[in-house]
Coordinates of C-alpha atoms in Angstrom, one line a residue:
Chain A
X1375 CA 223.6 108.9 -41.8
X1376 CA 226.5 110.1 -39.6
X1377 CA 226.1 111.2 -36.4
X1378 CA 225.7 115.2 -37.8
X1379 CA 223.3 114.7 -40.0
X1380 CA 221.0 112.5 -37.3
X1381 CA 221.4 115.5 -35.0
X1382 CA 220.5 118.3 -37.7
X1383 CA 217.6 115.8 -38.9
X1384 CA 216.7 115.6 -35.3
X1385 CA 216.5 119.1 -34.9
X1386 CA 215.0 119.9 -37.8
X1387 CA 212.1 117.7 -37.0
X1388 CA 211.7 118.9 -33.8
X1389 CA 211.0 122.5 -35.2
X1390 CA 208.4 121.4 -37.6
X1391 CA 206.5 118.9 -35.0
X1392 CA 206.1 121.2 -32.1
X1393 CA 205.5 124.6 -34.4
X1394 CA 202.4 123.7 -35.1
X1395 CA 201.4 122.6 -31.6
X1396 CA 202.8 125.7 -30.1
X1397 CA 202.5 129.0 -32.7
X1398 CA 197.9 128.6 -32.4
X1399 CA 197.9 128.7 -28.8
X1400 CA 200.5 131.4 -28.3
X1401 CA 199.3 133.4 -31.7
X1402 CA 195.4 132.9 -31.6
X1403 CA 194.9 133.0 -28.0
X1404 CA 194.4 136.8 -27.8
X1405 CA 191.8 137.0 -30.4
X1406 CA 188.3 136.5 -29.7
X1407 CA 186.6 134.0 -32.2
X1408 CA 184.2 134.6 -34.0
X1409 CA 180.7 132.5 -32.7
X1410 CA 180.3 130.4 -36.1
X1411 CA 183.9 129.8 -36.1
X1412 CA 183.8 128.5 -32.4
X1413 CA 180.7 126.4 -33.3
X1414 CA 182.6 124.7 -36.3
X1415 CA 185.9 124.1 -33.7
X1416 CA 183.8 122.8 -31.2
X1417 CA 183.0 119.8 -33.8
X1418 CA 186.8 119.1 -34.6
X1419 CA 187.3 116.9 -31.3
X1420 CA 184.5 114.5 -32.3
X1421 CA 185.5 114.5 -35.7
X1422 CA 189.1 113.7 -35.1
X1423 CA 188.2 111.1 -32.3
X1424 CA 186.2 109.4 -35.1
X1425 CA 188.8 109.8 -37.5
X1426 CA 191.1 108.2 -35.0
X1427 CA 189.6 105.6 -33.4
X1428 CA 188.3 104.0 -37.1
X1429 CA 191.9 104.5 -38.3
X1430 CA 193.5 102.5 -35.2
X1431 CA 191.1 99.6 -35.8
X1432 CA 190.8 99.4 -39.5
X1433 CA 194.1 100.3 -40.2
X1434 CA 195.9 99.1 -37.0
X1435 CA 199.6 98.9 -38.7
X1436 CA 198.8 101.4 -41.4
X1437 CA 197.4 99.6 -44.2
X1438 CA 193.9 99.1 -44.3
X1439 CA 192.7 95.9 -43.2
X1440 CA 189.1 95.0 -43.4
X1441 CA 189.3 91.3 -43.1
X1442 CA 188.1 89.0 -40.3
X1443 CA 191.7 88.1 -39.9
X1444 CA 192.0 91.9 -38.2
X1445 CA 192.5 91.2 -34.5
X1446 CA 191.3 95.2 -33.4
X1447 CA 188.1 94.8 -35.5
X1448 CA 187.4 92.3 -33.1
X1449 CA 188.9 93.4 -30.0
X1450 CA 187.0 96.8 -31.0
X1451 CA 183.6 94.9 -30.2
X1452 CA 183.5 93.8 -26.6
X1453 CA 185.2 97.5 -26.0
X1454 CA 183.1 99.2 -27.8
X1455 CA 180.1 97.5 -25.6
X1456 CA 181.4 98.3 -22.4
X1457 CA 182.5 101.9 -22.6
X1458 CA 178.8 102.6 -23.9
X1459 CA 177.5 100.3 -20.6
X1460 CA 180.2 101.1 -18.3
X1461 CA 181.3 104.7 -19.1
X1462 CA 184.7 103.7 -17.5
X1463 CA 187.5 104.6 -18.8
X1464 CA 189.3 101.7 -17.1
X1465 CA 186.9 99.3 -17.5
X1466 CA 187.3 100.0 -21.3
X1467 CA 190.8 99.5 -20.9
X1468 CA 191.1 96.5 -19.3
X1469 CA 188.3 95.1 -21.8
X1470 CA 190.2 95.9 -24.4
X1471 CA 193.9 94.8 -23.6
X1472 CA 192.7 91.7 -22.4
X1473 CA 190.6 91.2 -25.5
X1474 CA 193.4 91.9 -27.5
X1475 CA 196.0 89.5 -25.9
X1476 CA 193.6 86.8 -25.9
X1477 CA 192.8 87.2 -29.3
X1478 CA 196.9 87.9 -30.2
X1479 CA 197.6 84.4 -28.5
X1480 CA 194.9 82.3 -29.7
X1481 CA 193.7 83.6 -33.0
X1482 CA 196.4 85.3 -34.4
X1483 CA 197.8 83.9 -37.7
Chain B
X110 CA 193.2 123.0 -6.0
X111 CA 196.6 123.4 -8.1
X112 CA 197.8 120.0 -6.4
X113 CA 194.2 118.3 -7.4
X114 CA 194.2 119.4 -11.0
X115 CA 197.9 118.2 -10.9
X116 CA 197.1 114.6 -9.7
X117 CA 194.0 114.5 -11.9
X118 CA 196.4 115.4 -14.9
X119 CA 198.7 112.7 -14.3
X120 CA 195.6 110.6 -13.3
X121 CA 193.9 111.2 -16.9
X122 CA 197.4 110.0 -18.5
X123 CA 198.0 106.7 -17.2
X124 CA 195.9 105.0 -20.1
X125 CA 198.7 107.2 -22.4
X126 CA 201.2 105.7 -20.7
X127 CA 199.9 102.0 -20.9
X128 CA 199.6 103.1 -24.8
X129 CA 202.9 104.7 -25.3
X130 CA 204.8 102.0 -23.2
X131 CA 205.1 99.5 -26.6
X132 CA 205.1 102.5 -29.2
X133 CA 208.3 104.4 -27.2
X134 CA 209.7 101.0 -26.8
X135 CA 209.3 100.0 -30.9
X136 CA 210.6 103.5 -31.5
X137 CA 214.0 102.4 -29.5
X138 CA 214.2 98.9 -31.3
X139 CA 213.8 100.5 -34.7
X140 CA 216.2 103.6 -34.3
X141 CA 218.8 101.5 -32.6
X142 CA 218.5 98.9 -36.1
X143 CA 218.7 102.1 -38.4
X144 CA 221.8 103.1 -36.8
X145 CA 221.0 105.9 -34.2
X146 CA 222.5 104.9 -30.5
X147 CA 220.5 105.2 -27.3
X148 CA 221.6 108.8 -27.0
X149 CA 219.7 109.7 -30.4
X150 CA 217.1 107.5 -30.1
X151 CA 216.3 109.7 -26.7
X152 CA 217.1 113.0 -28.2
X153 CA 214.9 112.6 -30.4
X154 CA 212.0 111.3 -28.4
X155 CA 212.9 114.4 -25.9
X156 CA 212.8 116.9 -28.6
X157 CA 210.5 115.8 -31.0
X158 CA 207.3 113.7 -29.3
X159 CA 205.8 112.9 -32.2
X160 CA 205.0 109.2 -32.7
X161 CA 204.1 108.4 -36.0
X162 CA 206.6 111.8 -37.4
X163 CA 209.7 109.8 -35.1
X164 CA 209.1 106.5 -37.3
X165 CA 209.0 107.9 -40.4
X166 CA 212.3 109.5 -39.8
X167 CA 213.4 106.1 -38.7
X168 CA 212.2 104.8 -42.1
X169 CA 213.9 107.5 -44.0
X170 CA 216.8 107.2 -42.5
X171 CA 216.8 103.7 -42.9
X172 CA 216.2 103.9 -46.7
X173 CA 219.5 106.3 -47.1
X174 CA 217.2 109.1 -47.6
X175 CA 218.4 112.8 -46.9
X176 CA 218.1 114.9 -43.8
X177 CA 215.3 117.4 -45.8
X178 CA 213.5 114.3 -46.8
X179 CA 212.5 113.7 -43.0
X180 CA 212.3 117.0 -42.2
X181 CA 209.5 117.9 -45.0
X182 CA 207.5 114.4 -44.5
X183 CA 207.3 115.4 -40.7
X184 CA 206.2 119.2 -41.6
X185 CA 203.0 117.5 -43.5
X186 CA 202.7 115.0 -41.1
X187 CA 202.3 117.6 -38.2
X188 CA 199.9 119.7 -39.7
X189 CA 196.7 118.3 -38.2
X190 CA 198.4 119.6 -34.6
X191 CA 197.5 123.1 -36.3
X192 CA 194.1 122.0 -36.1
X193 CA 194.2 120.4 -33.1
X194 CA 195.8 123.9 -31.2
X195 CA 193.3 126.2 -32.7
X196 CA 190.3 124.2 -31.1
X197 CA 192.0 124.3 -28.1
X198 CA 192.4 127.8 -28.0
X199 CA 189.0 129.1 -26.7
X200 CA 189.4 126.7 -23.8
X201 CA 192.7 128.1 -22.9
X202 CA 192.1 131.3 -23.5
X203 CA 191.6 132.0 -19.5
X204 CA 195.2 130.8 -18.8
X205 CA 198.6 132.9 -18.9
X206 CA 199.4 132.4 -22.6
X207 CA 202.9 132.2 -22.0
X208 CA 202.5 128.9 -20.5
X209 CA 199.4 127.4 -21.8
X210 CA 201.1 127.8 -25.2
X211 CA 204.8 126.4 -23.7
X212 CA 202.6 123.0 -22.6
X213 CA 201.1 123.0 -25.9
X214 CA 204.7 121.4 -27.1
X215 CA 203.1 118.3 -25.2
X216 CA 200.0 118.3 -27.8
X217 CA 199.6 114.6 -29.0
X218 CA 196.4 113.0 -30.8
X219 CA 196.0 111.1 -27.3
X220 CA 196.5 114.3 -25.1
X221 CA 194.4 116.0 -27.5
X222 CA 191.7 113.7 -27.3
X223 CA 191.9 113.2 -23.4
X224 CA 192.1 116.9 -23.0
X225 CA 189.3 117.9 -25.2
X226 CA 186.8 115.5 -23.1
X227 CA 188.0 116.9 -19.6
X228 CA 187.7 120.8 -21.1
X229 CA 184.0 119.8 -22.1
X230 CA 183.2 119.3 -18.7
X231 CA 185.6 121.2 -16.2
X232 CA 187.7 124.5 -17.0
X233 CA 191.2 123.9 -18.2
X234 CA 193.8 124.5 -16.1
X235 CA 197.9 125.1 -16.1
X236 CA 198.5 121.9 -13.5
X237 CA 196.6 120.2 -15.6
X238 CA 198.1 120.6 -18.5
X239 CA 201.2 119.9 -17.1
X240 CA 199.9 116.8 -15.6
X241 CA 199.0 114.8 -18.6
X242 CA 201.3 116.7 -21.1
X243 CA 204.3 115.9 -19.2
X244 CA 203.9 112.3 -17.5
X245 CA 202.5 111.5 -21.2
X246 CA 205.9 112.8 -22.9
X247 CA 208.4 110.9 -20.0
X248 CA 206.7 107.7 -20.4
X249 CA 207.5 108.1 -24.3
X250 CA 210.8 109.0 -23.5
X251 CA 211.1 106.2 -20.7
X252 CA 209.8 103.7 -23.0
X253 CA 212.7 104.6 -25.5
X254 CA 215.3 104.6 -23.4
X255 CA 213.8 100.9 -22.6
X256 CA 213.2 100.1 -26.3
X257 CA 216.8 101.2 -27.7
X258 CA 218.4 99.7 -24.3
X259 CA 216.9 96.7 -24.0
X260 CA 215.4 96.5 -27.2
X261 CA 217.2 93.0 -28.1
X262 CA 216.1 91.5 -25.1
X263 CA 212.7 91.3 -25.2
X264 CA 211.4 90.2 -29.0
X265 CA 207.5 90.3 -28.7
X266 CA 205.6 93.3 -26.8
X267 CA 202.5 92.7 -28.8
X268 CA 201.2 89.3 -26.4
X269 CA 200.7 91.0 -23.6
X270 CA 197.6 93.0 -25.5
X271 CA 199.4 96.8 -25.2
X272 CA 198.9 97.5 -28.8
X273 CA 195.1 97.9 -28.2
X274 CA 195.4 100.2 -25.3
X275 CA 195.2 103.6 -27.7
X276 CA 192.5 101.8 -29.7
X277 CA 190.8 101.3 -26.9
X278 CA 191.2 104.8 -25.4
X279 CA 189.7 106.4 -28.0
X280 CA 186.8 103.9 -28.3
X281 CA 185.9 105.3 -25.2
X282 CA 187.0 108.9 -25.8
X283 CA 184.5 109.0 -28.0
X284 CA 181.5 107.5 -26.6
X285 CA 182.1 109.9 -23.8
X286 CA 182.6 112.9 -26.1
X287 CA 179.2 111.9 -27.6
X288 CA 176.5 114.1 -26.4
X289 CA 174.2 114.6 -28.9
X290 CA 172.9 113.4 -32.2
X291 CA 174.9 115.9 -34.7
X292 CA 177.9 114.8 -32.2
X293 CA 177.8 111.0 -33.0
X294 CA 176.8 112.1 -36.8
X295 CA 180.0 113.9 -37.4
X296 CA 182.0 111.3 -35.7
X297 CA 180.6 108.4 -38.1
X298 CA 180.9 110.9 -40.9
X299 CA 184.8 111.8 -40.1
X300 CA 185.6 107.8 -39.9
X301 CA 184.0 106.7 -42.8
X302 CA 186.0 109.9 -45.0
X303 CA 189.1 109.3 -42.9
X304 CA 189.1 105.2 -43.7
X305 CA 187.6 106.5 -47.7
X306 CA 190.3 109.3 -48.5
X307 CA 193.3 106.5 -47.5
X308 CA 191.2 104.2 -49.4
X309 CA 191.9 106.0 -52.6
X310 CA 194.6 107.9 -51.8
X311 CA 197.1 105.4 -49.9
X312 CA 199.8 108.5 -49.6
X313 CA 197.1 110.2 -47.3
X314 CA 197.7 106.9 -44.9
X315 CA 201.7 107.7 -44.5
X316 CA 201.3 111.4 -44.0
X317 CA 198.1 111.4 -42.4
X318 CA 196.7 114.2 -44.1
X319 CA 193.3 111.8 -43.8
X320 CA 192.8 112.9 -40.6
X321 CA 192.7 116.5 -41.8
X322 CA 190.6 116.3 -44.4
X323 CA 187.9 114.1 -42.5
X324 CA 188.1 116.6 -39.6
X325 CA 187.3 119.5 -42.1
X326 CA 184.5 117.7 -43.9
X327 CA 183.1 116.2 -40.5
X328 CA 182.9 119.6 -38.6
X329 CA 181.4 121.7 -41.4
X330 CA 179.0 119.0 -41.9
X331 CA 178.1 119.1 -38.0
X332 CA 177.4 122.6 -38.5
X333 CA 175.0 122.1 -41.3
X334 CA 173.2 119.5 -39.2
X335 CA 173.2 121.7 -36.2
X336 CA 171.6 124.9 -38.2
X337 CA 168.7 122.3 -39.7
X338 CA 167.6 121.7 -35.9

């Protein structure tokens, strides 16, 4: 690609990525919802956090990979334990990473 | 009180940062190997901000595809933000439009997901916004600059356990964001369509529209659980 076309592809994905993000809030912000519709948004934050967190274990690189050789589906357990006992945030954290490089240095294949 | 929301802002991103720090930095390994200098490589993290829509430019590129090619991949790709912003908007609603909606370029499924469990509890706020939006994007910028920089350097970011830092976030995002039964039920419901819909349809897993279509299914499901009680 020369240098033009990275610069128009750059700018052309800019437009389309921060659209979407932008146009609701500035658009939709001056009407007032209606109650049933407000009821079904208030469930899209728990759905996409479900979505998002079983996508970044089970499908850590972007294939799915339900296989004990999966590092995040077992780093996912001890984390999963302590945010529910701890509710810390960095607790959870710190569980996790270290989980992780533990398991990426000893068990990794 | 500005100078408190602020701090917490920046506060709530730090577990962002610790996430983005390896993805920015993979971002600037791969663009520099498909041909984009450090100055691209940052432009585009500046102007763009979106993780997953930067690589598969990278991989488009890359393949010698054409400029629309990465363009239209990164408009389906982006979609779910749509999504994202409208549930978001009752929450801002209080705020000067104007800016709330200026911030919103700083929308990302971790600010999303760390913003959505602080507006459940505590009114939203302008500082805050800028707080987590804005340290989130400069770490992703920071981190390219690194990546595309040093990018030869340092060969193997993965020992040092980062990559599980956003897995872990949202692990406990979402215990926190738990609060009732219909709650946990449309989260369990959303994973297993997300992980189902890729399943069978592996082109939903490079464009993402998974996410979209579990977030539909899971919240009109919640509903219907929520009218039985």
């Amino acid at each position: 690609m020369s240098a033009t076309s990275i610069y128009l592809m750059i700018m052309g994905v800019s437009l389309v990525s921060l659209l979407p993000r932008i146009l609701p809030v500035a658009i939709l912000s001056r009407f007032e919802f209606p109650e049933a519709l407000k009821r079904w948004l208030s469930f899209v934050a728990p759905a996409v956090l479900g979505a998002l967190t079983a996508l970044s274990i089970i499908a850590p690189r972007g294939n799915i990979d339900i296989n004990t050789g999966n590092i995040y589906l077992w780093a996912f357990i001890p984390t999963f334990l302590v945010a529910i006992k701890s509710r810390s945030l960095f607790f959870t954290l710190l569980t996790g990473i270290l989980s992780m490089a533990f398991l990426y240095n000893y068990f990794s294949i | 009180m500005c100078n408190m929301e602020l701090r917490e802002g920046i506060k709530d991103s730090i577990p962002i940062v610790l996430g983005y720090l390896p993805l920015g930095f993979a971002f600037g390994v791969l663009a520099t190997e498909a041909g984009m200098n450090l100055q691209q490589a940052t432009a585009m993290s500046v102007l763009c901000f979106t993780g997953a829509g930067q690589y598969i430019a990278i991989g488009v590129m890359q393949a010698g595809g054409a400029v629309i090619t990465a363009i239209l991949a990164n408009l389906l790709i982006n979609q779910r933000y749509t999504l994202f912003a409208t549930s978001m908007v009752p929450y801002l609603k209080k705020l000067p439009t104007r800016w709330a909606a200026f911030l919103s370029y700083g929308l990302t499924d971790e600010t999303y997901a760390v913003a959505m469990n602080r507006y459940r509890q505590r009114e939203a706020s302008i500082a805050y916004m800028a707080g987590l939006n804005l340290t989130s994007h400069l770490s992703w910028i920071g981190s390219t600059i690194l990546g595309a920089w040093l990018g030869s350097m340092i060969s193997n970011t993965e020992r040092f356990g980062l990559g599980f830092a956003l897995p872990a976030m949202y692990t406990c995002l979402l215990v926190f964001m738990v609060n009732k039964k219909s709650d946990a039920l449309v989260a369990i419901i959303a994973a297993l369509v997300c992980i189902l819909t890729g399943y069978l349809l592996p082109e939903s897993m490079k464009n993402l529209s998974n996410i979209i279509i579990a977030t539909l299914i899971g919240a009109s499901l919640g509903m219907l659980i929520d009218e039985r009680n």
